[in-house]
XYZ file of C-alpha atoms in Angstrom:
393
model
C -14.744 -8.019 -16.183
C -14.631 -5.331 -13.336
C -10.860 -4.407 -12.238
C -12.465 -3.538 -8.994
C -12.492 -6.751 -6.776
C -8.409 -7.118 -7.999
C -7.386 -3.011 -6.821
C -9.802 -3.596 -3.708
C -7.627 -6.917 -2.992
C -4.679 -5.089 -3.417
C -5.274 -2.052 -1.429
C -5.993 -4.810 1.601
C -3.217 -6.727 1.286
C -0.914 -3.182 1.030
C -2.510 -1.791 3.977
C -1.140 -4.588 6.056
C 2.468 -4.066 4.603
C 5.667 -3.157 6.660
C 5.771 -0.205 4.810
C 2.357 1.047 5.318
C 2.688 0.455 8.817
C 5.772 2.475 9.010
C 3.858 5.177 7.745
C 0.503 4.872 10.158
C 3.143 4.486 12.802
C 3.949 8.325 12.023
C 0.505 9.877 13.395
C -1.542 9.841 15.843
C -4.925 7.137 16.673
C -8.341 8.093 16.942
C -8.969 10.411 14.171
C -10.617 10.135 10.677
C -7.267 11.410 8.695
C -9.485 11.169 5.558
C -11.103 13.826 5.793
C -14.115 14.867 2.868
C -12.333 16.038 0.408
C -10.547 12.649 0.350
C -6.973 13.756 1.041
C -5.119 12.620 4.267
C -4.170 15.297 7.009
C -3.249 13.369 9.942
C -1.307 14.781 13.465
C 1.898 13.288 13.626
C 2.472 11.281 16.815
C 5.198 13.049 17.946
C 7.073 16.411 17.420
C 10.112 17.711 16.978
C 11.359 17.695 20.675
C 11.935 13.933 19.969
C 14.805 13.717 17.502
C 12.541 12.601 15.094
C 11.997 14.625 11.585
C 8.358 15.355 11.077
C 6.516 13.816 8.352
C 6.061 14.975 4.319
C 3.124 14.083 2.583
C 2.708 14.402 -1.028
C 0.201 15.336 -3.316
C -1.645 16.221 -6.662
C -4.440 17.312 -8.831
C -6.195 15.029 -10.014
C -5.189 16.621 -13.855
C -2.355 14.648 -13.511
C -3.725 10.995 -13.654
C -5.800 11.840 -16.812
C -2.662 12.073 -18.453
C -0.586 8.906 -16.314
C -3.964 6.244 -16.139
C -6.151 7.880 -18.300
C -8.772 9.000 -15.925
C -11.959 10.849 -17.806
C -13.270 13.318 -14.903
C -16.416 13.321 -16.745
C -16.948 10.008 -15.395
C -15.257 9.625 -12.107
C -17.693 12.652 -10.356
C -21.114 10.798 -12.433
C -20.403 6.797 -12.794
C -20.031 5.699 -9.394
C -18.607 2.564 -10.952
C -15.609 4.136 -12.598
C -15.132 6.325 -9.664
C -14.364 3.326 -7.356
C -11.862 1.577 -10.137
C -10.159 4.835 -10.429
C -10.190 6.243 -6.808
C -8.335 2.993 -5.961
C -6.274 3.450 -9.294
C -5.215 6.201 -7.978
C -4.524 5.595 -4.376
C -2.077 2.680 -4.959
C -0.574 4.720 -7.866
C -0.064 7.332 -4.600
C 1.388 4.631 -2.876
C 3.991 3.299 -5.567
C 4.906 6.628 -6.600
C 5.985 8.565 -3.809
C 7.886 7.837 -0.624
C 6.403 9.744 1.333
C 4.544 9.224 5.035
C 0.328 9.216 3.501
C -0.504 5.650 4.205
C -3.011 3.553 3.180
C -6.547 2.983 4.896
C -9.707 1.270 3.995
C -11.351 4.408 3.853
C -12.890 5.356 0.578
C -14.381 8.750 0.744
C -16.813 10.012 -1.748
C -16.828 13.602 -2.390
C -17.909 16.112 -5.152
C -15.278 18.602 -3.650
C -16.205 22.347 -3.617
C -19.824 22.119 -5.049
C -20.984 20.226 -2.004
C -22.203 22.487 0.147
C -23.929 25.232 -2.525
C -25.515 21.695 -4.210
C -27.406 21.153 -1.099
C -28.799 24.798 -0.477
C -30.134 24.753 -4.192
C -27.074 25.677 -6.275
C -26.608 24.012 -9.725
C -23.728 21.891 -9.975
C -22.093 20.765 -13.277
C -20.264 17.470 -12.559
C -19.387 16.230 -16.323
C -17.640 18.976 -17.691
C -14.095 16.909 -18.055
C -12.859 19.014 -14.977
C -13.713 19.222 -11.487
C -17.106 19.582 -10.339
C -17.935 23.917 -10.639
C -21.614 25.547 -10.259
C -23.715 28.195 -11.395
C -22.524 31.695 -10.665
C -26.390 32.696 -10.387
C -27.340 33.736 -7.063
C -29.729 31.372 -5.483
C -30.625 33.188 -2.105
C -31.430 37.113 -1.916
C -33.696 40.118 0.183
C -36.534 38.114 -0.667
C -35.290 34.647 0.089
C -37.636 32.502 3.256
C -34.704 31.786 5.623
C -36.639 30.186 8.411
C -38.152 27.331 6.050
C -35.508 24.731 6.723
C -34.008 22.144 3.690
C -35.280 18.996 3.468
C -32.190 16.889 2.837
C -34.935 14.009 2.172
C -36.405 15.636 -0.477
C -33.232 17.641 -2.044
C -32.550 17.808 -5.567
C -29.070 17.228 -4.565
C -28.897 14.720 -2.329
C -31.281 12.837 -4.527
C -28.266 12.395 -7.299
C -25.527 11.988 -3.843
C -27.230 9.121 -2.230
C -27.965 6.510 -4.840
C -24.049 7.401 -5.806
C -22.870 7.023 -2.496
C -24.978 3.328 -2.021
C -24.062 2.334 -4.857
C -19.884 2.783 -4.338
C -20.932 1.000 -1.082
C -22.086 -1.757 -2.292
C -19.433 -2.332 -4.817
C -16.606 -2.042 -1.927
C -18.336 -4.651 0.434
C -17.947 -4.014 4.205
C -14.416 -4.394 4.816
C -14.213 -0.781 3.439
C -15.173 2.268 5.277
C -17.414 4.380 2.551
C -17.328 7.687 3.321
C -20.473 9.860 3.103
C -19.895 13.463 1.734
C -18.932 15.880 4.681
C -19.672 19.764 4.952
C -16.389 21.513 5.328
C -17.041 24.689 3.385
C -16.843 27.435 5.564
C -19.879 30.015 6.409
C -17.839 32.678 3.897
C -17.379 30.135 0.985
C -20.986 29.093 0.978
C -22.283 32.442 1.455
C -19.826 33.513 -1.754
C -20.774 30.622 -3.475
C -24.998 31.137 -3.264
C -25.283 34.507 -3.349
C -22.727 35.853 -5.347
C -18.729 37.357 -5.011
C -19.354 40.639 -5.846
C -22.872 40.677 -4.521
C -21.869 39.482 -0.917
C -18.802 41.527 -1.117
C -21.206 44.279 -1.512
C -23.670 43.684 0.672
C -20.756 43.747 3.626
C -20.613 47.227 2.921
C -24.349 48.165 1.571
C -26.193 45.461 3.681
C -24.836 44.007 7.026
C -28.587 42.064 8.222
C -28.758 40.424 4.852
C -25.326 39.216 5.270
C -26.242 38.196 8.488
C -29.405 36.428 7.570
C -27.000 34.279 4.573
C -24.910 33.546 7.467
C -27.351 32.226 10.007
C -29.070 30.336 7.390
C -26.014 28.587 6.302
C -25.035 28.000 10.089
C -28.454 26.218 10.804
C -28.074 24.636 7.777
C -24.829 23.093 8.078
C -25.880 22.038 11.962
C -29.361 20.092 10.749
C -27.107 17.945 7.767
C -24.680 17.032 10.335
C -27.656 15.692 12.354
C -29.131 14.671 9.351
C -25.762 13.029 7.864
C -25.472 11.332 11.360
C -29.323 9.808 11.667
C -28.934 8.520 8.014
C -25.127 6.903 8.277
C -25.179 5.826 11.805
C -21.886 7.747 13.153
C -22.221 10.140 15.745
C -21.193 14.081 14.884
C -17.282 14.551 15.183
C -15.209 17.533 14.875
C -15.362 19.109 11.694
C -13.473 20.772 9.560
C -13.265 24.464 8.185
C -12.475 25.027 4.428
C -11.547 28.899 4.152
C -9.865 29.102 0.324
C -11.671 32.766 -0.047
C -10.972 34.657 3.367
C -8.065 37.086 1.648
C -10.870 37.990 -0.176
C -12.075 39.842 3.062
C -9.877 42.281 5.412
C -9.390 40.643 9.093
C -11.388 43.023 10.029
C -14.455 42.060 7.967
C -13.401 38.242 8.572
C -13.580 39.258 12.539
C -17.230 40.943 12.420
C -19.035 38.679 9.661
C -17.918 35.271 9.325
C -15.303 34.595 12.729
C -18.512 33.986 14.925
C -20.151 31.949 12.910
C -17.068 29.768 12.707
C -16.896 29.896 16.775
C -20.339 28.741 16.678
C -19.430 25.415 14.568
C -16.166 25.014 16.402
C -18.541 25.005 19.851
C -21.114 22.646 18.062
C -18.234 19.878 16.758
C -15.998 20.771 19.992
C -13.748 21.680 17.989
C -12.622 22.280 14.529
C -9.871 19.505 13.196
C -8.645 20.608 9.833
C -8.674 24.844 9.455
C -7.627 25.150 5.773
C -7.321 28.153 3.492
C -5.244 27.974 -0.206
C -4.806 31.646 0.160
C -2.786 33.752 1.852
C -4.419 34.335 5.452
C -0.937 35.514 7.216
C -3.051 38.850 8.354
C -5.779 36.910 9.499
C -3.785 34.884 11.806
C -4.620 36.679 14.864
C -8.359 36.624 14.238
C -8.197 32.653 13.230
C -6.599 31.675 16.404
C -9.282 33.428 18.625
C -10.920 30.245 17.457
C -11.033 27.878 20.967
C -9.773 24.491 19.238
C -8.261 23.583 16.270
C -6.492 20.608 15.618
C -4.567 20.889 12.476
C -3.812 24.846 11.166
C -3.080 25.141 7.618
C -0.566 27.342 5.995
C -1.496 27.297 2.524
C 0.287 27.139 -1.039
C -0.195 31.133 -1.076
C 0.980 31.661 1.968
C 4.857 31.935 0.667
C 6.674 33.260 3.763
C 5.422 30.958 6.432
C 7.601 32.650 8.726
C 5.552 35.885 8.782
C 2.263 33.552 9.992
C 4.206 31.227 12.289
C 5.244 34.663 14.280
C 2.129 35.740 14.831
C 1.160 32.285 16.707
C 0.170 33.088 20.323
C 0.087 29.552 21.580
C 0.845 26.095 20.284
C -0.368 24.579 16.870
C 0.028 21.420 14.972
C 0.742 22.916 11.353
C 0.504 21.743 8.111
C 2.732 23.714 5.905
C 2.102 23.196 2.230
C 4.562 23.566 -0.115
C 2.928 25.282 -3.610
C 4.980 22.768 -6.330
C 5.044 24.717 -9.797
C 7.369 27.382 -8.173
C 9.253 25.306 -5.223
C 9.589 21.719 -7.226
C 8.357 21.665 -11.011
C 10.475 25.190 -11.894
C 13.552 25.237 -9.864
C 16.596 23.361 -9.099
C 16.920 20.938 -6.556
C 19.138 22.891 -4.583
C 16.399 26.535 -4.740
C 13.914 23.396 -3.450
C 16.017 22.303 -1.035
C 16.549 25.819 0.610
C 12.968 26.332 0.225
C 12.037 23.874 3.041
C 15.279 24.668 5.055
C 13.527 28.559 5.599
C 10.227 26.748 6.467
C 12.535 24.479 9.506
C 13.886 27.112 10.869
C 11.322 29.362 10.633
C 9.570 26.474 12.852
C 12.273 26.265 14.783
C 12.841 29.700 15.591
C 9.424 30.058 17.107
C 9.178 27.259 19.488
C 6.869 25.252 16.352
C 7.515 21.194 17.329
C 4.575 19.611 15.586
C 3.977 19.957 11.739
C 3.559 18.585 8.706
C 5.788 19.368 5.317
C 3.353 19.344 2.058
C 2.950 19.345 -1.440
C 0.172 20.872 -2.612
C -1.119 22.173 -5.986
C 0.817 19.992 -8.286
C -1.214 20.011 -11.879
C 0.614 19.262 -15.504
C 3.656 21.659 -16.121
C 6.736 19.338 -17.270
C 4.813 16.672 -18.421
C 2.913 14.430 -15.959
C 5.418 11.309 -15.589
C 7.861 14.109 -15.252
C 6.170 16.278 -12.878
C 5.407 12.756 -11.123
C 8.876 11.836 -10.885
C 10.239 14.859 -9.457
C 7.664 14.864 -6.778
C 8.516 11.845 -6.001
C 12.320 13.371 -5.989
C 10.828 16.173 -3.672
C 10.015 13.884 -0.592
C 13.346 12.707 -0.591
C 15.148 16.393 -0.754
C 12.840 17.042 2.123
C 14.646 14.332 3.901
C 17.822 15.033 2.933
C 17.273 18.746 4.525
C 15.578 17.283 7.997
C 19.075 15.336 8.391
C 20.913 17.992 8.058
C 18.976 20.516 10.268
C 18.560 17.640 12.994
């Protein structure tokens, strides 16, 4: 007999606890937090000028509950089924385990994570390979490439293996749950990378601007007609979206500024506004180019990005931040104390530059101790992080 029905009755009767309302009581109303790559990033509802410490959120790879509840990735990105049982598996696991401020919703997003994007514009994705979903390194779009013959998301190889999926996860949650179609939130860069090639794009900055161009304005129109599309075929209007940015250190600012930073104004002007601006890397030299951007809601500082001081002083104006923490080096390998002083630098490196509203992270936690140890002192690392807001307050 399905688990299903039982993990969907518990995940209700959890979202209406006194503790998960403590924690939506933390952030702001009227945003999707859940974003599409189905981890929370939420604005706190108030900042530091309050009294009040900021919120920590906590988070892992996915690696980590093969090993806890025996999740088989092979399955959870191709048996829509499984994916349900273990998506909620793993969200009240979440929950349970760590103390920290992510709450609960009835949101279930379906994703296949970085693929997404390439999938649609003719990439081949590999989705049962026991790891995340990866694609072809083959480029798929080059000189000779039609870029005015738009995709047909009806008729997309894709899409065609996304939808059924998607209907299917749908109709197994019932409609008290909010099933989450897959969003775009791949940057221009990251697709461009993705289709054509890394060392092929990064050579045709240099050896071939107007083909760079043309990748670019195809993947702009592109990403413009699916939110239509997305929009027509779920029945929600087009909200602001979200810019995924792992690969910009792979560019110079300068590069980032000419290429890809108007293409990214373009999207910001077509979602007014960009919510989540994300990079894994370390984009602390970009940080004067990214905030020429008109609105972004949420600015992350990424697990590379080690001295968040050095970005948070080049800030010209106000930001909500979320500052992840990377967890092999700052909570699975060090003391408690090195942790602690960690996240003390990060305070007052906020406080030092006027930075009120923000978000403390985890980020990047995958198997190093053992997974019920690396779980445990995660769970440990929420509660140093409030140990060191007290004491800065």
């Amino acid at each position: 007999m399905s688990e299903i029905p039982r993990l969907l009755d518990e995940l209700g009767r959890l979202c209406e606890s006194s503790e998960n309302k403590r924690r939506l009581d933390l952030w702001k109303d009227g945003h999707r937090n859940i974003r599409g790559e189905t981890q929370w990033h939420g604005v706190p509802g108030a900042d530091g000028s309050a009294g009040s410490p900021m919120p920590v959120t906590a988070e892992c790879l996915e690696k980590i509950w093969q090993h806890t509840l025996g999740l088989r990735l092979e399955k959870y990105y191709t048996d829509p089924d499984y994916f349900l049982e273990y998506y909620l598996r793993i969200r009240l696991a979440k929950f349970k385990e760590f103390p920290d401020d992510t709450p609960l919703t009835r949101d279930i997003p379906v994703s296949f994570g970085v693929t997404h994007e390439a999938g649609i514009l003719g990439q081949k994705v590999f989705l049962d390979t026991g790891e995340e979903p990866s694609f072809a390194k083959d480029a798929v779009v080059d000189e000779h490439t039609d870029f005015t013959a738009p995709v047909d998301f009806g008729d997309n190889r894709y899409l065609s293996m996304v939808i059924p999926y998607y209907n299917r996860v749908r109709e197994l949650a019932g409609p008290e749950f909010n099933v989450i179609f897959p969003m775009w939130f791949r940057g221009p860069q990251g697709v461009a990378l993705y289709i054509r090639g890394f060392q092929t794009l990064s050579m045709d900055v240099y050896l071939n601007e107007k083909l760079v161009h043309r990748i670019l304005r195809y993947i702009t129109d592109t990403q413009k007609a699916f939110e239509h599309w997305r929009s027509d075929f779920t029945g929600e209007p087009v909200t602001k979206g979200d810019l995924f940015n792992d690969d910009i250190p792979l560019m110079s600012p300068e590069t980032y500024k000419q290429f890809f930073l108007p293409y990214e104004q373009e999207l910001c002007d077509f979602y007014s506004g960009i919510y989540y601006w994300h990079s894994c890397g370390d984009v602390t030299k970009h940080v004067p180019e990214i905030q020429n951007l008109d609105d972004i809601e949420i600015l992350d500082f990424g697990v590379s990005m080690e001295n968040k001081g050095a970005g948070i002083e080049l800030l010209k104006k106000p930001y909500v931040l979320e500052l992840r923490v990377f967890a092999k080096p700052h909570i699975q390998e060090c003391t408690e104390e090195e942790s602690k002083e960690y996240v003390r630098t990060i305070l007052r490196n906020c406080r030092e530059n006027g930075v009120r509203s923000y978000v403390i992270r985890s980020s990047g936690m995958s198997v190093v101790l053992g997974a019920e140890e690396d779980l445990r002192k995660l769970g440990r690392w929420v509660d140093l992080v409030r140990e060191v807001q007290s004491e800065e307050m």
